[in-house]
Short mmCIF file of C-alpha atoms in Angstrom, two decimals:
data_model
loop_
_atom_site.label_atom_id
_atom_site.label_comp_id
_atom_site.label_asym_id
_atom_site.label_seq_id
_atom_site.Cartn_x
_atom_site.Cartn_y
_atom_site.Cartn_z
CA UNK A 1 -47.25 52.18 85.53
CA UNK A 2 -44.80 55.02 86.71
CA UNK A 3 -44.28 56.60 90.17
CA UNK A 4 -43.68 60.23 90.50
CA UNK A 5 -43.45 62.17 94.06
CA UNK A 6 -40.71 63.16 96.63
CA UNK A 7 -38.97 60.81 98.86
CA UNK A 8 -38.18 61.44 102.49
CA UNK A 9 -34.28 61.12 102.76
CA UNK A 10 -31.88 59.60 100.71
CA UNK A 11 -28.87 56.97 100.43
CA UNK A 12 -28.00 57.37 104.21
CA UNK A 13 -31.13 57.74 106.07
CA UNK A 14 -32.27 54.76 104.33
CA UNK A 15 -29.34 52.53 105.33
CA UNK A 16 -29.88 54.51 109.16
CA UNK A 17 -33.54 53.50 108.60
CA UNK A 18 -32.83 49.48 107.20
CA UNK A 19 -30.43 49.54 110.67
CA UNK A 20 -33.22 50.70 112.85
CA UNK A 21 -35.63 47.89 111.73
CA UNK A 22 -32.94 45.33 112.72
CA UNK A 23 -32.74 46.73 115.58
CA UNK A 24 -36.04 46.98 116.20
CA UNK A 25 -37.05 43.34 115.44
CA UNK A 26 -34.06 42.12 117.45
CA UNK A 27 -35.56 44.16 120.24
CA UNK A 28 -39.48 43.06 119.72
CA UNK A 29 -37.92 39.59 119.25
CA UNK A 30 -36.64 39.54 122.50
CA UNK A 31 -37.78 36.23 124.23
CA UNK A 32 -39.29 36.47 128.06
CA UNK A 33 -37.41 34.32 130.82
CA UNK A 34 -39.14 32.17 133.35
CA UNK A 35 -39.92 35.08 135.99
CA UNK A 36 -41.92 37.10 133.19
CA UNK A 37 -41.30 39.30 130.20
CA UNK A 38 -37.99 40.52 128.95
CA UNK A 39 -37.21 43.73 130.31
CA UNK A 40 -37.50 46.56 127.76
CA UNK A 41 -34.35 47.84 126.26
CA UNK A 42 -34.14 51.88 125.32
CA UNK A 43 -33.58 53.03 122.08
CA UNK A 44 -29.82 53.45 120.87
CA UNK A 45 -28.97 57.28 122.12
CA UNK A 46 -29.86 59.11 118.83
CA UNK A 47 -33.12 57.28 117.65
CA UNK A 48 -35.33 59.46 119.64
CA UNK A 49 -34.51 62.48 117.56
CA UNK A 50 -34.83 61.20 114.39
CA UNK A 51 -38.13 60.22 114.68
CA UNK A 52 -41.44 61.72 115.77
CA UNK A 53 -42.33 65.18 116.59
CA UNK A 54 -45.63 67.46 117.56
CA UNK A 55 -47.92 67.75 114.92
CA UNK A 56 -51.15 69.31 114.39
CA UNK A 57 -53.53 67.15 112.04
CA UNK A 58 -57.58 66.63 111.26
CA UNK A 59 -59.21 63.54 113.10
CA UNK A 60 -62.05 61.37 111.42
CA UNK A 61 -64.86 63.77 112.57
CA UNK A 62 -63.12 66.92 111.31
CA UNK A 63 -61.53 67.70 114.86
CA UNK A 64 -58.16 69.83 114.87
CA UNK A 65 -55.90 67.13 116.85
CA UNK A 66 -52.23 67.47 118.46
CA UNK A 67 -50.01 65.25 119.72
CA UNK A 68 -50.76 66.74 122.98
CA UNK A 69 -54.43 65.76 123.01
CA UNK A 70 -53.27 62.15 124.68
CA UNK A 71 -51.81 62.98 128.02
CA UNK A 72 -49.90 59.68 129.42
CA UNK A 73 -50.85 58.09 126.49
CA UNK A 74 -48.42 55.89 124.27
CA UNK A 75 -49.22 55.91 120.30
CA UNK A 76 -48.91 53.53 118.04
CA UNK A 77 -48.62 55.32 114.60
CA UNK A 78 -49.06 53.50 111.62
CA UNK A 79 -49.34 55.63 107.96
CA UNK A 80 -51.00 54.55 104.70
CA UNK A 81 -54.20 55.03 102.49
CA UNK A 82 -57.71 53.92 102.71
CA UNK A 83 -57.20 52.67 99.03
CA UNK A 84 -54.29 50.46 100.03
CA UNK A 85 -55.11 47.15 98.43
CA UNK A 86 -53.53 44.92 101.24
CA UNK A 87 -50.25 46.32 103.23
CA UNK A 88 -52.38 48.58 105.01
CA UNK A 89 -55.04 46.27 106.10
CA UNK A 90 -52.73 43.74 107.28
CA UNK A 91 -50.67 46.41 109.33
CA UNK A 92 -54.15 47.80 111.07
CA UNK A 93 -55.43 44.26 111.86
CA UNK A 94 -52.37 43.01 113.51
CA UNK A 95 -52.28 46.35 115.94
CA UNK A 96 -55.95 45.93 116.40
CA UNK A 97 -55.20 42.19 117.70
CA UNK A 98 -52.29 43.50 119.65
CA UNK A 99 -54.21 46.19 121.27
CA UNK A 100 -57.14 43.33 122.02
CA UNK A 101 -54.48 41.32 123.50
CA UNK A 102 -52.92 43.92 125.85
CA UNK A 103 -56.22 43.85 127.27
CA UNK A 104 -57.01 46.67 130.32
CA UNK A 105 -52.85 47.66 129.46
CA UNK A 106 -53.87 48.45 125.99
CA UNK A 107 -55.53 51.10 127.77
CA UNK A 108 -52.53 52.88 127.73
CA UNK A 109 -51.55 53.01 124.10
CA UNK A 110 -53.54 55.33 121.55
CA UNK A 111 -53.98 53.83 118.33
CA UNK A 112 -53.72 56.55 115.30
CA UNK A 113 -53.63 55.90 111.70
CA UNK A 114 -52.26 58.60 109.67
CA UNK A 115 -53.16 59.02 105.84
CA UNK A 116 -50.58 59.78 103.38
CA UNK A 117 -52.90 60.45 100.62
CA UNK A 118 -55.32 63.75 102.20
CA UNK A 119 -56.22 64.33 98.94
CA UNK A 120 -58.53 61.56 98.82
CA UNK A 121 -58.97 60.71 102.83
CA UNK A 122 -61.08 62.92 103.93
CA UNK A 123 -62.84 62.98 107.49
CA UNK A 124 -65.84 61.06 106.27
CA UNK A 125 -63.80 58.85 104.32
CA UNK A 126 -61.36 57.82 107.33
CA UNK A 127 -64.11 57.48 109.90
CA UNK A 128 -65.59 54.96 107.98
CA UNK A 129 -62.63 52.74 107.23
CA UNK A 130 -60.64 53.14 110.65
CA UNK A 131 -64.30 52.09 112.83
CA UNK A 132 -63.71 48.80 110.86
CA UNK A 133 -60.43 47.73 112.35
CA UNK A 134 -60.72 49.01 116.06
CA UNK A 135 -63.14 51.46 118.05
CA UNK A 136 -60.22 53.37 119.69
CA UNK A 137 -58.71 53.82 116.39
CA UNK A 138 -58.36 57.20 115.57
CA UNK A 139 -57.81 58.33 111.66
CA UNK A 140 -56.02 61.59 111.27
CA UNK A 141 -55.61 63.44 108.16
CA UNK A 142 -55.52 67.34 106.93
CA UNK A 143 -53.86 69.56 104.04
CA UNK A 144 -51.07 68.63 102.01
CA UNK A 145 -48.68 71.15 103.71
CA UNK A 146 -49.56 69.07 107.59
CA UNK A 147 -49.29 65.43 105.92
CA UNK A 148 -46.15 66.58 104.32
CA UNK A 149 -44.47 67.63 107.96
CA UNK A 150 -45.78 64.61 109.54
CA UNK A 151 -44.40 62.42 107.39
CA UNK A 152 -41.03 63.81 106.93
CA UNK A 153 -40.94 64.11 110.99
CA UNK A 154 -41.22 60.24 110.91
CA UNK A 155 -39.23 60.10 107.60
CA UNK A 156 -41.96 58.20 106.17
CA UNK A 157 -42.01 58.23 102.09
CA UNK A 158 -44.89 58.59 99.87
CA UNK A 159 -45.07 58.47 95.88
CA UNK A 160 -47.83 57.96 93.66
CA UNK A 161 -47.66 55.14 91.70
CA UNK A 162 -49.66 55.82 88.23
CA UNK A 163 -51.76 53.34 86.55
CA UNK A 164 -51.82 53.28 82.83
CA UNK A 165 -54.24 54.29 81.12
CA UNK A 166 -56.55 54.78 84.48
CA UNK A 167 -58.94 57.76 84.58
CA UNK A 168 -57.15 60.71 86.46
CA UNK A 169 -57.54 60.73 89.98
CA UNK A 170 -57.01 57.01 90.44
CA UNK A 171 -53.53 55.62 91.50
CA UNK A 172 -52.20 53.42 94.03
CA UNK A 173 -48.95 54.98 96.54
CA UNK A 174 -45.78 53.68 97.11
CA UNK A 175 -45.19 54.01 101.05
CA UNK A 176 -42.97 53.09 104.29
CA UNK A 177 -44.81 50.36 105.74
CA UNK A 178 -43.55 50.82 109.79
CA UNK A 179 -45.71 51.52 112.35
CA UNK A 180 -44.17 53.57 115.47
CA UNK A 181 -44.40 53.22 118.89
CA UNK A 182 -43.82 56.54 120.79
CA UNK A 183 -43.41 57.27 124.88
CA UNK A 184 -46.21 59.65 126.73
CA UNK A 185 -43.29 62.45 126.11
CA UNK A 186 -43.22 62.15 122.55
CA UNK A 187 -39.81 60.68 122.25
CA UNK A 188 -39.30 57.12 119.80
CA UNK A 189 -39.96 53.95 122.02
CA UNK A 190 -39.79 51.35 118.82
CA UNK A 191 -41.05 50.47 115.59
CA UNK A 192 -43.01 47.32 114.09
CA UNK A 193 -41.99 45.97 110.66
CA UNK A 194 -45.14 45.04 108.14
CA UNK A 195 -45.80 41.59 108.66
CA UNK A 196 -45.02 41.76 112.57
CA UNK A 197 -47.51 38.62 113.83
CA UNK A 198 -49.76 40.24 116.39
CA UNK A 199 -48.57 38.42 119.62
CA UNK A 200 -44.99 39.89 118.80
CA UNK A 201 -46.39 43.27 119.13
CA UNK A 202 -48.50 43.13 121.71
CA UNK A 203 -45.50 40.85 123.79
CA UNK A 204 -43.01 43.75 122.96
CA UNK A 205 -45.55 46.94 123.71
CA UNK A 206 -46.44 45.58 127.07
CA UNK A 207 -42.19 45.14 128.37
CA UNK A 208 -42.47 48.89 127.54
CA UNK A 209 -45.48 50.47 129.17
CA UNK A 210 -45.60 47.99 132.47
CA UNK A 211 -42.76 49.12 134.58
#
């Protein structure tokens, strides 16, 4: 097994990244007083640029999409592959629960998955894995070139890990495992560590879109 591929940043965006999670989960981790829910803190000054950005993409039915195609809408981005063996599915489920748990609120948020591996994701192939995690989730993909600017907007990394002696074609990806939370103007709200428990995330999402 060997990885080969180009990583999004280096030595200090990853530390600026490692400090963001902390930040993040000290945030998310918040805990509610006895009037109601925490209030929602705003990002450190800086975070907003660093992550996120308009980008033009292919939805699950082969639909040119934008980031401006949800008007008021908050997203909750999460990236991987429909071949991901068990981050992925774990990551999807627990916004899926989140989003059930928001209830009519949830309203508010757009779910969007975003492949890092469009060679193999293809419309058909996305439809039929994002319908099993939630019915509002939408599965974008597209060419190399738009999966490439998405991802480095985000600074999300993607490698291909290669299995020996496994027919060509077939290997597994090495990947950030974050999913984003971004504000009706585009701009970086907060971001969700794999293996944030469901009831975290849903807790957190709601002290930022009920004002």
């Amino acid at each position: 097994m060997h990885l080969y591929g180009n990583f999004v940043g280096g030595t200090v965006l990853g530390r600026t990244l490692a400090a963001v999670v902390v930040l993040a989960v000290m945030a998310i981790s918040a805990p509610s007083d006895a009037h109601g829910p925490a209030p929602a803190s705003p990002p450190p000054a800086g975070l907003s640029a660093l992550f996120g950005g308009p980008f033009s993409l292919i939805d699950h039915s082969g639909r040119p999409r934008t980031d401006k195609d949800f008007p008021g809408k908050f997203l909750l981005i999460s990236f991987g592959y429909t071949r991901c063996p068990n981050i992925c599915p774990l990551d999807l489920s627990a916004m899926a629960t989140a989003l059930d748990m928001l209830e009519q609120a949830g309203e508010r948020v757009q779910p969007l998955f975003i492949t890092i591996d469009p060679a193999r994701d293809k419309p058909a192939v996305l439809q039929g894995y994002v319908l099993k995690f939630h019915p509002r989730l939408i599965g974008l993909g597209g060419s190399e070139a738009q999966i490439s600017r998405v991802a480095k907007a985000y600074r999300v990394h993607r490698s291909k890990v290669m299995v020996d002696d496994a027919p060509p074609g077939d290997y597994l990806a090495s990947h950030s495992s974050l999913t984003y939370l971004m504000a009706p103007n585009g701009s970086f709200v907060t971001m969700f560590p794999h293996g944030t428990r469901p009831e975290i995330m849903a807790g957190a999402i709601r002290r930022y879109i009920i004002k």
